[in-house]
XYZ file of C-alpha atoms in Angstrom:
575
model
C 22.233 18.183 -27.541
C 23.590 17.394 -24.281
C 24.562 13.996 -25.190
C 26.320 14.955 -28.191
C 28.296 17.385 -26.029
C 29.377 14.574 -24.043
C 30.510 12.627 -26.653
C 32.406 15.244 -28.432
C 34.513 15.123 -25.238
C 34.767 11.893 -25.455
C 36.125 11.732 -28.849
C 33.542 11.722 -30.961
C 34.573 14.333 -34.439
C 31.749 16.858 -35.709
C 32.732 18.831 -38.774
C 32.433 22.987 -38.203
C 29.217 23.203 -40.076
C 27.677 20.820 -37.628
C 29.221 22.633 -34.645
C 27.918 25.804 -35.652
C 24.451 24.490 -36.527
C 23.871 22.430 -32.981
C 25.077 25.736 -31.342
C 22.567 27.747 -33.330
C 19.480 25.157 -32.762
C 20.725 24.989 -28.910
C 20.527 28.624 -28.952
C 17.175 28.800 -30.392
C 15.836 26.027 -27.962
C 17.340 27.883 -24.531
C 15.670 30.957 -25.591
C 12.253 29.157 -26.200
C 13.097 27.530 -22.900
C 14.025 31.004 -20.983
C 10.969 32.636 -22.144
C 8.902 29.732 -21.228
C 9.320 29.984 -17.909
C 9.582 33.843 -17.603
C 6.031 33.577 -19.189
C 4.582 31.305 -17.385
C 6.176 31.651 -14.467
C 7.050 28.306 -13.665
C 9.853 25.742 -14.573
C 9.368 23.337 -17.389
C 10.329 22.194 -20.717
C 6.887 21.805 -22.848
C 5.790 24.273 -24.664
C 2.121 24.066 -24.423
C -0.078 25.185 -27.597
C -1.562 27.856 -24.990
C 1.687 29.426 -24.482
C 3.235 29.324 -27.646
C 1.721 33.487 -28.569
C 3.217 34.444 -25.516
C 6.176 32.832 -25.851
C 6.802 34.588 -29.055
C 5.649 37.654 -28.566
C 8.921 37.736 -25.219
C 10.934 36.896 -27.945
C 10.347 39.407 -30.444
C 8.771 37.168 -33.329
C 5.800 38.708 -35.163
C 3.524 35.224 -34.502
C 3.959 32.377 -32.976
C 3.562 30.473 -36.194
C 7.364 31.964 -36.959
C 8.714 30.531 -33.531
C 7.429 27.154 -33.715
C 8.833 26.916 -37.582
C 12.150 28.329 -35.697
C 12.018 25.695 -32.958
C 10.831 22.381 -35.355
C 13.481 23.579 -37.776
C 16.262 23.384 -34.813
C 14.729 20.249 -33.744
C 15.200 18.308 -36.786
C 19.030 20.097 -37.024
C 19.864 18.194 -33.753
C 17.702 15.078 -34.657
C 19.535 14.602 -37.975
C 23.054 15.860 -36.718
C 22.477 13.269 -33.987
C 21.168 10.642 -36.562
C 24.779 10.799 -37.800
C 26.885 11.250 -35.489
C 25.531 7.636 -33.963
C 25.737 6.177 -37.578
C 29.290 6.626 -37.467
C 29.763 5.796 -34.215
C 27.377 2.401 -34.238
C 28.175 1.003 -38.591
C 25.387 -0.589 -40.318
C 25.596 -5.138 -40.013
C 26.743 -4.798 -43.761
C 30.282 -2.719 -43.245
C 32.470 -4.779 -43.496
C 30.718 -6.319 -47.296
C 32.816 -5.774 -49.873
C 31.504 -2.481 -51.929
C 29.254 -3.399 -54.713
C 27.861 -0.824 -57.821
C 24.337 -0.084 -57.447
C 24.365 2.172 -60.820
C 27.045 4.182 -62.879
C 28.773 6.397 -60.526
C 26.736 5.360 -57.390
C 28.485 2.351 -54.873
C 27.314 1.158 -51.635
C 30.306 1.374 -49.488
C 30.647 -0.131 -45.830
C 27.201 -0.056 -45.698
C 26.319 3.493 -47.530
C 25.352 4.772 -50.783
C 28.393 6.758 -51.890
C 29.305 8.604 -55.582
C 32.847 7.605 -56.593
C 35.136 9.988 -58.969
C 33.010 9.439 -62.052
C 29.620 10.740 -60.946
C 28.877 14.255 -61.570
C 26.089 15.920 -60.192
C 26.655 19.416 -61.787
C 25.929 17.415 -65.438
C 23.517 15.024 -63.930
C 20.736 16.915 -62.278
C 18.508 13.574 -61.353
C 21.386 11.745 -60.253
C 19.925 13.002 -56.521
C 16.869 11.297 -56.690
C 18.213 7.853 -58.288
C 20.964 7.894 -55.022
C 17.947 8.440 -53.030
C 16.450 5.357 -53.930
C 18.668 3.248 -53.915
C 19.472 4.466 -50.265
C 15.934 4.148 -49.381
C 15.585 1.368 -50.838
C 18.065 -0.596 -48.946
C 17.324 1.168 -46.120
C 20.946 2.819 -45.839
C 22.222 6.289 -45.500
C 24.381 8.643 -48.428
C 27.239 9.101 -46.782
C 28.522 12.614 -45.575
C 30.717 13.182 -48.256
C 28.701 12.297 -51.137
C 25.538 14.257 -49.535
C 27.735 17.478 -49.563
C 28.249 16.579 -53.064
C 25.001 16.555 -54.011
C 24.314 19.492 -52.200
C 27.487 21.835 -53.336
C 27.375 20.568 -56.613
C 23.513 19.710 -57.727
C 21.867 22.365 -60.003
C 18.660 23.834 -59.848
C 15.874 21.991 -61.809
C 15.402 23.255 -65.359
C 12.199 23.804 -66.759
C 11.392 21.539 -68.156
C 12.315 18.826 -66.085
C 15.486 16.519 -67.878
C 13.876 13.060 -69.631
C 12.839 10.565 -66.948
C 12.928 12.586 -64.105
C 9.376 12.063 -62.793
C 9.855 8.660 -63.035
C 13.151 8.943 -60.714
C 10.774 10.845 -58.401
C 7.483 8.686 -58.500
C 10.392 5.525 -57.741
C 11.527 7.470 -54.720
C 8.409 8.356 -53.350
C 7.462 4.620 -53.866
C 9.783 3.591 -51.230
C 7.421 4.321 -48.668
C 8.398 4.791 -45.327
C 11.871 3.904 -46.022
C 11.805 7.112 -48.096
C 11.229 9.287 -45.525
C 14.800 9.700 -43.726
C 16.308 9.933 -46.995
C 13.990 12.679 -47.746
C 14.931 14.240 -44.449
C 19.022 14.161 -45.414
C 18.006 15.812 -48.729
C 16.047 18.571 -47.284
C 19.072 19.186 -44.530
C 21.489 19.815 -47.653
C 18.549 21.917 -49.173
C 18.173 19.705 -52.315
C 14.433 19.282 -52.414
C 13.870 23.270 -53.001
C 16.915 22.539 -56.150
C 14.131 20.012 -57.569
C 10.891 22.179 -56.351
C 11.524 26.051 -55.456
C 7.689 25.565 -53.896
C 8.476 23.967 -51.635
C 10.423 26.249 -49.444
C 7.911 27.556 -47.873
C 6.696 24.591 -46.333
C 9.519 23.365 -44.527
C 9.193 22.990 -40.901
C 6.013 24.738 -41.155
C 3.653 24.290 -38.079
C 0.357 23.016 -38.218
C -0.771 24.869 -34.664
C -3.681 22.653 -33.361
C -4.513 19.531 -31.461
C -5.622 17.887 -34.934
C -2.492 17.459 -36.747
C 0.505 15.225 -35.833
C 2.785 16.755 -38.068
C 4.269 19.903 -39.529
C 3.927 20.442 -43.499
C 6.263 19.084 -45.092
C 6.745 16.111 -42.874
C 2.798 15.569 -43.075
C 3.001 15.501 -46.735
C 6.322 12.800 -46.634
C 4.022 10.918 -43.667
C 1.079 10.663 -46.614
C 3.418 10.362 -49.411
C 4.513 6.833 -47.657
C 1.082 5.583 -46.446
C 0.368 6.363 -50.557
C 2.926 3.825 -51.471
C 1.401 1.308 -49.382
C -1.728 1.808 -51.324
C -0.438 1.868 -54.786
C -1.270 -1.361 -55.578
C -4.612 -0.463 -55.123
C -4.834 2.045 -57.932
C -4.686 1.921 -62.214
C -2.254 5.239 -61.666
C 0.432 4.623 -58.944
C 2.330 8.133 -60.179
C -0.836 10.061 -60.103
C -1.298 8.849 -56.458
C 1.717 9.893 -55.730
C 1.849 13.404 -57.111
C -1.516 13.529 -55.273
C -0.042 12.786 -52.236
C 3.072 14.728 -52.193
C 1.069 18.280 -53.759
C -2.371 18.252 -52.037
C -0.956 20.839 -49.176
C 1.516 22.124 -51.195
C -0.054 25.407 -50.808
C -0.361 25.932 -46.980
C 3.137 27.306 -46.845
C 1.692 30.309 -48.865
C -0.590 33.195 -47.909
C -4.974 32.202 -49.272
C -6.666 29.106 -49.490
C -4.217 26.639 -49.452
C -6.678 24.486 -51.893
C -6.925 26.950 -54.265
C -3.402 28.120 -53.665
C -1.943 24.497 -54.553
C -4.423 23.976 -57.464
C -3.094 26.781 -59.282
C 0.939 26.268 -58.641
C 0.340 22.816 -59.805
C -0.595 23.853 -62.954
C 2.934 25.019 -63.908
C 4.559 22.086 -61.755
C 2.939 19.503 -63.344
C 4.005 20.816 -67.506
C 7.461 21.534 -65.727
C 7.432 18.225 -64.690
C 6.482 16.395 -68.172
C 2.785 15.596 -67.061
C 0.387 15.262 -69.636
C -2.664 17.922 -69.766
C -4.674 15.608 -68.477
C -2.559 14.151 -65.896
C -2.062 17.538 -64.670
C -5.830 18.104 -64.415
C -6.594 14.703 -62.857
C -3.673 15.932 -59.890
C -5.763 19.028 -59.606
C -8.549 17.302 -58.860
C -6.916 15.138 -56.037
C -5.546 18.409 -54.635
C -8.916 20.566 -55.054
C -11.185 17.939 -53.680
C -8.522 16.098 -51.406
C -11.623 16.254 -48.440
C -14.336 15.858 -50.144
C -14.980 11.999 -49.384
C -13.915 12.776 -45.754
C -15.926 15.308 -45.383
C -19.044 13.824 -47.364
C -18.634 10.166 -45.804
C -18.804 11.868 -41.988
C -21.213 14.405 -42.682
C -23.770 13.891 -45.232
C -26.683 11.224 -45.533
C -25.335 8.588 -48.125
C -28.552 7.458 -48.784
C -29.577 10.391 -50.185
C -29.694 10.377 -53.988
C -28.345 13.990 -53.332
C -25.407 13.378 -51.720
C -24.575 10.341 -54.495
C -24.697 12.642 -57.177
C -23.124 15.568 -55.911
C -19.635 13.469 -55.814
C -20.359 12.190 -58.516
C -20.720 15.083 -60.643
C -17.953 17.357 -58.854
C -15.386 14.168 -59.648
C -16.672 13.254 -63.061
C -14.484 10.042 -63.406
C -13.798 6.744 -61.666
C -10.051 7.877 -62.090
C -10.580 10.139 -59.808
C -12.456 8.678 -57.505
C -10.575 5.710 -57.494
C -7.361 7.939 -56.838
C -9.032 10.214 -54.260
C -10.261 7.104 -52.401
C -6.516 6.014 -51.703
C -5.297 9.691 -50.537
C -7.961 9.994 -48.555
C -6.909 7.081 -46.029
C -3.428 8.724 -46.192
C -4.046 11.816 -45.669
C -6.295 11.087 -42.477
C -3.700 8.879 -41.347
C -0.676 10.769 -41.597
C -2.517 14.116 -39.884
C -3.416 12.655 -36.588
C -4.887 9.627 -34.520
C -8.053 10.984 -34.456
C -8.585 11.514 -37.989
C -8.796 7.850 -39.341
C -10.755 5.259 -37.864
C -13.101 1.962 -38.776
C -15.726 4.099 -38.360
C -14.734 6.914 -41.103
C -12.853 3.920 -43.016
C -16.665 2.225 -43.819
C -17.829 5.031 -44.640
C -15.294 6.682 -47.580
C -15.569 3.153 -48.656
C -19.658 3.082 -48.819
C -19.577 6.338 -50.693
C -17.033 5.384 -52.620
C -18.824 1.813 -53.542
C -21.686 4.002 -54.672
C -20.150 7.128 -56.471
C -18.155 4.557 -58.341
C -21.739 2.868 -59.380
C -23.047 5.932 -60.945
C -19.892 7.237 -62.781
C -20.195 3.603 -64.523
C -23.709 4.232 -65.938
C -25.630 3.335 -63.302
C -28.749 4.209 -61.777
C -28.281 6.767 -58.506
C -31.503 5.036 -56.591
C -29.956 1.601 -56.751
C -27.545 2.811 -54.318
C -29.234 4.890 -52.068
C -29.873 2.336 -49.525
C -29.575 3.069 -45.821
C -26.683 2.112 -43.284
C -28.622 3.435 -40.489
C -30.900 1.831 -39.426
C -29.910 -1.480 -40.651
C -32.352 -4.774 -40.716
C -31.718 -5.814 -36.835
C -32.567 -2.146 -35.843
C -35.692 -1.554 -38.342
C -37.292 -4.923 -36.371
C -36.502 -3.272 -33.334
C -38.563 -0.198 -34.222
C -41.098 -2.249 -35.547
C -41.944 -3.801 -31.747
C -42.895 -0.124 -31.373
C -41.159 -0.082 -27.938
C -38.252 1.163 -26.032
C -35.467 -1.184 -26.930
C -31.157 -0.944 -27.022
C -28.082 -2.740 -27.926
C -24.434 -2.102 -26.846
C -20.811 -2.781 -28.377
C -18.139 -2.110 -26.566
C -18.219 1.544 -27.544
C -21.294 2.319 -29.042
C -25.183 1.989 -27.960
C -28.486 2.150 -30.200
C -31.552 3.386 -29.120
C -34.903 2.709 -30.063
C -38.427 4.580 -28.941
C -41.236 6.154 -29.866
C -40.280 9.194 -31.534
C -40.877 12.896 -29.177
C -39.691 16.100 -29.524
C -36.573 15.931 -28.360
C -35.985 12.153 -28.299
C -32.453 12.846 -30.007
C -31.356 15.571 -27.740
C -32.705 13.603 -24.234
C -30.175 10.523 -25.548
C -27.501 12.911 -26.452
C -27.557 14.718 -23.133
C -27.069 11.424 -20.642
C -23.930 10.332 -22.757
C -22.784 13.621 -21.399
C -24.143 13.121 -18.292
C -21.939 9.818 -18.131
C -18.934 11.669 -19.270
C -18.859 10.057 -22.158
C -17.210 11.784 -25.754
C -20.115 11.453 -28.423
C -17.184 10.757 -31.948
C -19.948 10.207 -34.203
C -23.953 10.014 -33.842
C -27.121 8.751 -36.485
C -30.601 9.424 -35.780
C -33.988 8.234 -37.948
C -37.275 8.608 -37.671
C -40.139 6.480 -39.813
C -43.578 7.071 -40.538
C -44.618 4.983 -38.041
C -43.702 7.559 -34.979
C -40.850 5.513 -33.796
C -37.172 7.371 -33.564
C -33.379 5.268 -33.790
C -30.378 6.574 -32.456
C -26.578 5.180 -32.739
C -24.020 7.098 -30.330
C -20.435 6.283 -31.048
C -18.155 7.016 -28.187
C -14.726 7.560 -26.701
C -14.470 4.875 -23.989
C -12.596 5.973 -21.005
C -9.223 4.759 -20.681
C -9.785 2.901 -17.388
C -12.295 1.311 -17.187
C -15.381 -0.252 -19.440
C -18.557 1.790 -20.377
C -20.919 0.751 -17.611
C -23.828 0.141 -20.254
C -26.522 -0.921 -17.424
C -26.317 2.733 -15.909
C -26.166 4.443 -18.823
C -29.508 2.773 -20.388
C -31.383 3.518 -16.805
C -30.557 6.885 -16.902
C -31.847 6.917 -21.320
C -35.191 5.582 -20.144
C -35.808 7.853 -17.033
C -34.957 10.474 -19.495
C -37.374 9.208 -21.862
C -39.609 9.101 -19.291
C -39.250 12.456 -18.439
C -38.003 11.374 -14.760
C -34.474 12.901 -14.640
C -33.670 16.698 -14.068
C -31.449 16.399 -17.790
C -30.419 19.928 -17.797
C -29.821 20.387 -13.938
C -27.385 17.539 -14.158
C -25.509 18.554 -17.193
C -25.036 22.382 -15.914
C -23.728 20.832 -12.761
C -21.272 18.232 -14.623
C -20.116 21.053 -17.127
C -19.602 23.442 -13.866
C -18.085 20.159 -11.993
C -15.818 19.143 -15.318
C -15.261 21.733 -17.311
C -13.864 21.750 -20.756
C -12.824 17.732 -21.795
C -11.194 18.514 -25.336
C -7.614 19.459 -26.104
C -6.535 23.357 -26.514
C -5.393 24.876 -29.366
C -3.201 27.342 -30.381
C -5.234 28.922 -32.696
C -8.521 29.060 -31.091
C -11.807 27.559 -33.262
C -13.897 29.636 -35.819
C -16.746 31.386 -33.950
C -19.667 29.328 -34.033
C -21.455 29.142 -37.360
C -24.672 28.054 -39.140
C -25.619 27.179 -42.419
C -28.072 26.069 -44.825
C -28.601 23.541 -47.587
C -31.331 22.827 -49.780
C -29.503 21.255 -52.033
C -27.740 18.415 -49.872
C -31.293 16.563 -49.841
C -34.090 16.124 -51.907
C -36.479 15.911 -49.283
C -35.057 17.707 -46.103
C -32.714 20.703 -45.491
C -29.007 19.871 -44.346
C -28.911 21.705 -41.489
C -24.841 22.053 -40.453
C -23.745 23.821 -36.963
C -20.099 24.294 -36.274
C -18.632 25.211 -32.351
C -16.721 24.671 -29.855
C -16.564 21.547 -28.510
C -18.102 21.519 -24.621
C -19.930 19.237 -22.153
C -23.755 18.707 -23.478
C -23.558 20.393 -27.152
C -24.688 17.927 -28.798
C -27.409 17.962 -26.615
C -27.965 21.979 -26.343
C -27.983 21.632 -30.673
C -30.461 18.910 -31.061
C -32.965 20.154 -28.530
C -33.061 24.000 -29.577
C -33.703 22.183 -33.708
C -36.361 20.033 -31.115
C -37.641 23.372 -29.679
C -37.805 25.157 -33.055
C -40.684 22.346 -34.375
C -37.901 20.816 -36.685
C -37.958 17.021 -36.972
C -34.801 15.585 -37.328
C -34.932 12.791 -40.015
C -31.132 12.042 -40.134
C -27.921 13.176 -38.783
C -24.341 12.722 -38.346
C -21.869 14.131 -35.932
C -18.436 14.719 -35.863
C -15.824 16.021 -33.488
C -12.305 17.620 -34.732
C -10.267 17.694 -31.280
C -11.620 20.812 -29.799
C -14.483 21.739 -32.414
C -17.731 19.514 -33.879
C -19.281 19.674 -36.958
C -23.001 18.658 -36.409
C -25.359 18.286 -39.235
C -28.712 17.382 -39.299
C -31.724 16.524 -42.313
C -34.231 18.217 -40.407
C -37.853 18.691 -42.032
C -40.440 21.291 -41.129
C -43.356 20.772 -38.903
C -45.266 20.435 -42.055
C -43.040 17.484 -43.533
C -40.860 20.047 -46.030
C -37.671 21.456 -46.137
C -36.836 24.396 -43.934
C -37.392 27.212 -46.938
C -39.003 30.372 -44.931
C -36.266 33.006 -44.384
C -37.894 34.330 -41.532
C -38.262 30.647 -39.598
C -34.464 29.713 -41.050
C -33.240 33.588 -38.995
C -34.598 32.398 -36.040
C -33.431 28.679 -36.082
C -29.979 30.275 -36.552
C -29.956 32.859 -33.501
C -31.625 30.153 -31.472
C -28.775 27.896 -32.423
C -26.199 30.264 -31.780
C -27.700 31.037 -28.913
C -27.631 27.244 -27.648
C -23.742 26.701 -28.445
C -22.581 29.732 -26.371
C -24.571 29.307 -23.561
C-alpha cells in the first residue's frame, strides 16, 4: 500500500474506484493491525492463528472466520490493484507488436486482450470466458477498459446455460496455472458470481488451520490448474475439471460441505448442459473427493475388505480413473504436507487394484502386501533383531512382545523425531516388523546409530521408556503447529467391517510428544495384538488406525471389552 502511495506522488494515475478501494483495504488492515497489538500487547504485524478470535472479537466481528474473509479479501484488493498499477507502469516485451485479432470482437493490443467497438457483452454472455482464454492463454492481461466492460455490461447466466458455454469454461480452466490471474481479474469485477451465483459465498473464504495453504476459492483455482496438468491422463478431461473446480463448492455454505456441494451440483450441472450421467459421475468426484486419500493412508490395502469397499462405493473405472487425478490435486493445492511420495504410492496401489476388480477381476489377486515386502519377510525369517535405514525412515525387525510396536514408537519420540506415517506386522511365526516414516530435522541428518541403540535397549527392556518421554514432553513441549480452530476432542471408533479377519481399530487426537507410543501400548496393555497399522499426522492432529485381533486370534466383537479399550484409549491420549 505504501509503495503505491509513493508512486501516486510520483505520478503514477489510479482511477477513483481504485483510490477508494486501497483506502478501504488499508483501513481494514490498520484496524487488524491496531487490535493486534492492543491484544497481544506487543508490536507486530502477523496475525498468528492463536490470535485471530481475539482479534475479532476487539473489533466487533461475530467470529474470526468473518475477519480473516475481511482481511484476505483486502489483501487481494491491494495485490491486484498493485498487479496493475505496475503493468502499466512496466508494458509487456510484446507492446510495441502491431495489434492482431484473436476472435470477432476480441484484439490483443500493446500486449493485452482488449474488445474493440463491435463486441457486445450485454448480447454475448460467454464472450467473458472466451477473452479469458485467450488472455490466459498467452499469458497477458484484459486491459482496464475492456474488464470494466465485461463487468458493467455482462449479464447474469441464464438457465440454461447459452450453446457451448461449458466448453468455453472447461477451455479456460484448461489453461492451467496461467488461468489463475485471469480468474483473479474476473472475480475483482465480480464476473464469476454473473456465471455461478454459488459461488459467492466462497470468495476469500478462510480455511483457519495449519493444514491448508489456501482460502476457498483460491484452493479450488490452485486444484483446478494442477487438474489441467493431469488431463492428459484421463478419458474425460471436462469431467476432471468440473471435479476440480465443484468438489468444495459447498464449504462457503452452512452443513457438510460434501453433502452440501453434492446436492447444488445437481442443478449446476443440468444448468450447465451436463448430461444425467455426467452430472452423476461429478457427484461422485465431489461426494467421495477423499476417499482414496483417506483409504490409501489409513486402511490395510491388502485386505480384500478394503479392495472392495472402493470398489463398490465407486462402481466404475470412470470414476476411479477421474478421482485418481483430483486426488493428487487436491492434496497438492491444500498444503505441503498433504502430498507426498509416500501418499503418492499409495493412491496409486489402491488405485492399481480397485481398477482390477471394477474390470472383472478377482479381489484376492490383488490383495498382496506392501508391508512387509520380500527383503523384510527374510529378515523376519532369521528370527532375530535386525534394521535398515533410508535417509528418513527405519524398519525394525524382532521377535514379536507385547508392546513391541509401542517400545519402537516411543524412542522415535525420544529422539525428537515426527513419526508421518508408521506399518507394523506380525506372522505366525512370533516375529513383529515395523516401518517408521519420519520428519528429518532440518539441520542436521537422523543419527541412525543412536537411534537403533536406544530400539534394542528398549527391546531389551534396559531403558526407563516412559521416564524419558515424560521428561522430553515436559523438556519440549508441544512440536506441531497451532490452529485456529482447535482439533475435535479425541475420538474412538470401531470397524468390523474394514477387515475380514481383524477389527479396524481408528483413534483420532491431538498431536503430542509420545502418542503414538501412549496409543499402541494401552491396545498392547488391553491383550490386543496389533496385526497391521498405519499412521497419519494432519499438522496438529493424527489419525492412528490399527487391525488389532483379540487375545484369542478374532476380531474385537465383545461390547463390554470394546468400552473399556475405548476409555483406556481416551484415557492414554489425554494424559
Amino acid at each position: 500500500i505504501h509503495a503505491l502511495w509513493w508512486a501516486l506522488d510520483a505520478g503514477l494515475v489510479l482511477n477513483g474506484a481504485d483510490r477508494q478501494e486501497l483506502k478501504r483495504a488499508n483501513e481494514v488492515l490498520l484496524t487488524a493491525r491496531v487490535a493486534l497489538h492492543i491484544t497481544t500487547r506487543r508490536a507486530g504485524d502477523v496475525l498468528r492463528l492463536e490470535d485471530q478470535d481475539a482479534v475479532a472479537r476487539m473489533i466487533g466481528f461475530d467470529d474470526a472466520d468473518k475477519l480473516m474473509a475481511e482481511i484476505a479479501a483486502a489483501g487481494r484488493s491491494v495485490a491486484w490493484i498493485a498487479d496493475e498499477a505496475w503493468a502499466r507502469l512496466d508494458p509487456p516485451a510484446n507492446a510495441n507488436e502491431p495489434s492482431r485479432r484473436l476472435a470477432p470482437g476480441v484484439e490483443l493490443v500493446r500486449g493485452e486482450v482488449h474488445l474493440d467497438e463491435t463486441a457486445n457483452p450485454a448480447t454475448d454472455p460467454t464472450l467473458v470466458l472466451r477473452v479469458a482464454t485467450a488472455a490466459a492463454r498467452l499469458n497477458a492481461r484484459i486491459d482496464r477498459e475492456s474488464l470494466n466492460r465485461l463487468g458493467e455490461e455482462t449479464p447474469v447466466w441464464p438457465d440454461p446455460w447459452p450453446a457451448g458455454a461449458s466448453d468455453d469454461f472447461v477451455a479456460l480452466m484448461l489453461e492451467g496455472q496461467r488461468a489463475i490471474p485471469v480468474l483473479e481479474s474476473l472475480d475483482q469485477r465480480d464476473l464469476i458470481t454473473k456465471v455461478l451465483p454459488e459461488w459467492a459465498p466462497n470468495r476469500s473464504k478462510p480455511q483457519r488451520n495449519a493444514y491448508h495453504r489456501y482460502t476457498v476459492d483460491r484452493h479450488l483455482w490452485q486444484t483446478v490448474a494442477n487438474a489441467a496438468g493431469l488431463a492428459a491422463t484421463v478419458s474425460r478431461p471436462d469431467l476432471l475439471m468440473f471435479g476440480a473446480w465443484f468438489h468444495d463448492i459447498g464449504k462457503g455454505y452452512p452443513g457438510d460441505h460434501t453433502e452440501v456441494g453434492v446436492k447444488m451440483f445437481a442443478s449446476i450441472g443440468p444448468r450447465m448442459g451436463l448430461s444425467a450421467d455426467d452430472v452423476a459421475t461429478v457427484q461422485a468426484l465431489i461426494e467421495h473427493h477423499l476417499l482414496l486419500a483417506d483409504t490409501a493412508t489409513r486402511r490395510d490395502l491388502s485386505d480384500d475388505a478394503t479392495i472392495t469397499f472402493v470398489a463398490t462405493t465407486l462402481k466404475s473405472s470412470l470414476t476411479l480413473e477421474l478421482l485418481r487425478a483430483l486426488t493428487e490435486s487436491d492434496s497438492k493445492a491444500t498444503g505441503v504436507s498433504a502430498w507426498s511420495d509416500w501418499k503418492a504410492g499409495l493412491v496409486a496401489e489402491l488405485t492399481e487394484r480397485v481398477h482390477h476388480v471394477l474390470g472383472g477381476g478377482n479381489v484376492h489377486d490383488v490383495t498382496w502386501k506392501l508391508f512387509p515386502d520380500a527383503e523384510v519377510l527374510e529378515m523376519m525369517a532369521e528370527g532375530r533383531f535386525a534394521s535398515c535405514t533410508t535417509e528418513n525412515s527405519i524398519i525394525v525387525v524382532s521377535p514379536d512382545r507385547p508392546g513391541t510396536f509401542s517400545k519402537v514408537a516411543g524412542v522415535m519420540a525420544l529422539h525428537g523425531l515426527d513419526v508421518l506415517g508408521a506399518e507394523a506386522h506380525s506372522d505366525e511365526m512370533g516375529m513383529a516388523a515395523s516401518e517408521f516414516r519420519v520428519q528429518p530435522p532440518a539441520t542436521h541428518a537422523i543419527e541412525w546409530g543412536r537411534v537403533i541403540e536406544s530400539v534394542e535397549r528398549a527391546l531389551r527392556n534396559e531403558l526407563a521408556l516412559e521416564a524419558r518421554l515424560v521428561e522430553r514432553a515436559r523438556d519440549y513441549g508441544p512440536s506441531r503447529a497451532k490452529t485456529a480452530i482447535p482439533p475435535a476432542p479425541p475420538s474412538v471408533r470401531f470397524d468390523d467391517t474394514a477387515s475380514s479377519n481383524s477389527t479396524l481399530l481408528e483413534v483420532r487426537a491431538p498431536d503430542k510428544i509420545g502418542l503414538l507410543h501412549n496409543i499402541a501400548k494401552t491396545i498392547a496393555d488391553m491383550g490386543l495384538d496389533i496385526r497391521h497399522a498405519r499412521v497419519q499426522t494432519l499438522t496438529n492432529e493424527v489419525v492412528d488406525t490399527f487391525y488389532v485381533r483379540s487375545a484369542t486370534g478374532g476380531k474385537l466383537t465383545g461390547p463390554v471389552h470394546r468400552a473399556e479399550v475405548e476409555r483406556a484409549l481416551l484415557f492414554a491420549v489425554s494424559k
